[in-house]
Tab-separated table of C-alpha atoms in Angstrom:
chain	number	residue	atom	x	y	z
A	21	MET	CA	-90.568	-53.551	-77.508
A	22	THR	CA	-92.322	-50.316	-76.333
A	23	TYR	CA	-95.431	-48.388	-77.360
A	24	ALA	CA	-93.525	-45.190	-76.883
A	25	PHE	CA	-92.852	-44.535	-80.338
A	26	SER	CA	-96.501	-44.217	-81.209
A	27	TRP	CA	-97.100	-40.625	-80.809
A	28	PRO	CA	-93.680	-39.700	-82.461
A	29	LEU	CA	-94.638	-41.636	-85.499
A	30	GLN	CA	-98.173	-40.002	-85.622
A	31	GLN	CA	-96.532	-36.467	-85.144
A	32	ALA	CA	-94.058	-37.271	-87.967
A	33	LEU	CA	-96.952	-38.475	-90.179
A	34	TYR	CA	-99.063	-35.344	-89.372
A	35	ALA	CA	-96.076	-33.266	-90.194
A	36	ALA	CA	-95.071	-34.883	-93.498
A	37	LEU	CA	-98.713	-35.054	-94.818
A	38	GLY	CA	-99.278	-31.272	-93.920
A	39	ASP	CA	-95.915	-30.418	-96.062
A	40	GLN	CA	-96.884	-32.526	-98.985
A	41	PRO	CA	-98.081	-30.024	-101.844
A	42	THR	CA	-100.540	-32.355	-103.515
A	43	ILE	CA	-102.121	-32.908	-100.090
A	44	ALA	CA	-102.104	-28.999	-98.795
A	45	ALA	CA	-103.612	-28.221	-102.395
A	46	GLU	CA	-106.296	-31.192	-102.656
A	47	ALA	CA	-107.375	-32.061	-99.071
A	48	ASP	CA	-109.471	-29.252	-98.343
A	49	GLY	CA	-110.828	-30.708	-95.212
A	50	GLY	CA	-107.283	-30.953	-93.524
A	51	VAL	CA	-105.710	-34.125	-91.600
A	52	HIS	CA	-107.247	-35.220	-88.626
A	53	ASP	CA	-106.720	-38.173	-85.937
A	54	ALA	CA	-110.486	-38.274	-85.033
A	55	PRO	CA	-113.145	-38.147	-87.695
A	56	PRO	CA	-114.761	-34.643	-87.798
A	57	HIS	CA	-118.164	-34.449	-86.588
A	58	ALA	CA	-120.756	-34.849	-89.216
A	59	ASP	CA	-122.219	-31.415	-88.912
A	60	ALA	CA	-118.916	-29.798	-89.283
A	61	LEU	CA	-118.487	-31.888	-92.681
A	62	GLY	CA	-121.453	-30.377	-94.418
A	63	PRO	CA	-123.907	-32.188	-97.219
A	64	ASP	CA	-120.716	-32.869	-99.519
A	65	PRO	CA	-117.604	-32.852	-97.533
A	66	ALA	CA	-114.120	-32.004	-99.089
A	67	PRO	CA	-111.738	-34.438	-98.955
A	68	PHE	CA	-109.780	-34.861	-95.635
A	69	LEU	CA	-107.263	-37.290	-94.144
A	70	LEU	CA	-107.869	-39.425	-91.062
A	71	ILE	CA	-104.851	-40.935	-89.296
A	72	GLY	CA	-106.549	-43.996	-87.815
A	73	GLU	CA	-106.337	-47.372	-86.619
A	74	GLU	CA	-102.810	-48.743	-85.482
A	75	THR	CA	-101.660	-52.262	-83.960
A	76	VAL	CA	-98.112	-52.506	-82.599
A	77	GLU	CA	-95.996	-55.490	-82.222
A	78	ALA	CA	-92.590	-56.218	-80.860
A	79	TRP	CA	-89.721	-56.022	-83.467
A	80	GLY	CA	-86.186	-56.552	-83.600
A	81	ASP	CA	-83.422	-58.914	-82.969
A	82	ALA	CA	-80.793	-59.415	-80.222
A	83	ASP	CA	-78.732	-56.403	-81.136
A	84	MET	CA	-81.735	-53.963	-81.363
A	85	ALA	CA	-85.512	-53.732	-80.041
A	86	GLY	CA	-88.104	-51.610	-81.311
A	87	ALA	CA	-91.688	-51.809	-82.395
A	88	ALA	CA	-93.619	-52.608	-85.878
A	89	HIS	CA	-96.631	-50.135	-86.241
A	90	VAL	CA	-99.251	-50.983	-88.781
A	91	LEU	CA	-101.154	-47.916	-89.319
A	92	THR	CA	-104.168	-47.040	-91.532
A	93	ILE	CA	-104.376	-43.347	-93.117
A	94	SER	CA	-107.884	-42.835	-94.757
A	95	VAL	CA	-109.038	-40.416	-97.529
A	96	ILE	CA	-112.423	-39.662	-97.305
A	97	SER	CA	-114.757	-37.346	-99.360
A	98	GLY	CA	-118.373	-36.601	-100.126
A	99	GLU	CA	-117.384	-35.733	-103.741
A	100	ALA	CA	-118.402	-37.737	-106.684
A	101	GLY	CA	-115.871	-40.056	-108.065
A	102	PHE	CA	-112.670	-41.292	-106.836
A	103	GLY	CA	-110.061	-39.428	-109.199
A	104	ARG	CA	-109.240	-36.583	-106.635
A	105	LEU	CA	-109.172	-39.247	-103.842
A	106	LYS	CA	-106.721	-41.378	-105.692
A	107	ARG	CA	-104.535	-38.356	-106.443
A	108	ILE	CA	-104.528	-37.552	-102.789
A	109	ALA	CA	-103.740	-41.350	-101.558
A	110	GLY	CA	-100.930	-41.024	-104.325
A	111	ALA	CA	-99.419	-38.208	-102.047
A	112	VAL	CA	-100.138	-39.745	-98.875
A	113	CYS	CA	-98.030	-42.708	-99.818
A	114	ASP	CA	-95.174	-40.353	-100.873
A	115	ALA	CA	-95.350	-38.553	-97.795
A	116	ALA	CA	-95.552	-41.609	-95.298
A	117	LEU	CA	-92.869	-43.680	-97.402
A	118	GLY	CA	-90.610	-40.620	-97.500
A	119	PRO	CA	-88.112	-39.484	-94.635
A	120	LEU	CA	-89.955	-39.126	-91.377
A	121	ILE	CA	-88.396	-37.130	-88.571
A	122	LEU	CA	-89.524	-38.744	-85.138
A	123	SER	CA	-88.897	-37.212	-81.725
A	124	ARG	CA	-87.932	-40.355	-80.385
A	125	GLY	CA	-86.717	-43.446	-82.397
A	126	ARG	CA	-85.797	-43.906	-85.940
A	127	VAL	CA	-87.588	-45.319	-88.860
A	128	ALA	CA	-85.893	-48.493	-89.877
A	129	LEU	CA	-88.548	-49.719	-92.199
A	130	ALA	CA	-91.493	-48.234	-94.110
A	131	ARG	CA	-93.682	-50.262	-96.426
A	132	PHE	CA	-97.116	-49.763	-98.086
A	133	LEU	CA	-99.144	-53.094	-97.360
A	134	GLY	CA	-102.322	-52.472	-99.437
A	135	ALA	CA	-105.485	-50.265	-99.816
A	136	ARG	CA	-109.031	-50.668	-99.891
A	137	THR	CA	-111.135	-48.065	-102.171
A	138	ARG	CA	-115.122	-47.981	-101.366
A	139	LEU	CA	-118.061	-46.185	-101.500
A	140	ILE	CA	-120.203	-45.598	-98.336
A	141	ALA	CA	-123.547	-45.090	-100.176
A	142	ARG	CA	-125.673	-44.749	-97.074
A	143	ALA	CA	-123.367	-41.600	-95.687
A	144	GLY	CA	-122.625	-40.436	-99.077
A	145	LEU	CA	-118.806	-41.043	-98.826
A	146	ARG	CA	-115.974	-42.142	-100.713
A	147	ARG	CA	-113.219	-43.622	-98.827
A	148	ILE	CA	-109.497	-44.908	-99.485
A	149	ASP	CA	-107.978	-46.813	-96.795
A	150	LEU	CA	-104.052	-47.048	-97.036
A	151	ARG	CA	-102.174	-49.509	-94.496
A	152	PHE	CA	-98.618	-48.978	-93.814
A	153	ARG	CA	-96.140	-50.741	-91.702
A	154	PHE	CA	-93.517	-48.995	-89.933
A	155	ALA	CA	-90.721	-50.526	-87.991
A	156	ILE	CA	-89.242	-48.099	-85.407
A	157	GLU	CA	-86.064	-48.631	-83.460
A	158	GLN	CA	-84.613	-46.900	-80.381
A	159	ASP	CA	-81.919	-44.140	-81.737
A	160	GLY	CA	-78.531	-44.237	-80.190
């Protein structure tokens, strides 16, 4: 087991999300690994993606060793309604579950675990948190 696949996984996800046409067209606020400062968002923030929380556990068997990463990708916006966010969330699933090219390791398994959609009234935001599990094994 190693945590060494975490950064290559994040880089691959960032690239895949940025290359996905629906995300490029709809998520005007971009893809981030830290929430943008509130001042930068403005009063009604355009949709943006946040590659967020991650937990990592040992994964494998006697013949292979790797790590299982459970990772959250959030779609956040200050716009009214969830329609646009749901279109973007669908595109996030397509990108995250598609082929990912890692600089180290190989994705042996990619799974969608679930989602949570919520209104954060006090902040005037809508948010969809998508959870994925990636099992990564050492290549070669």
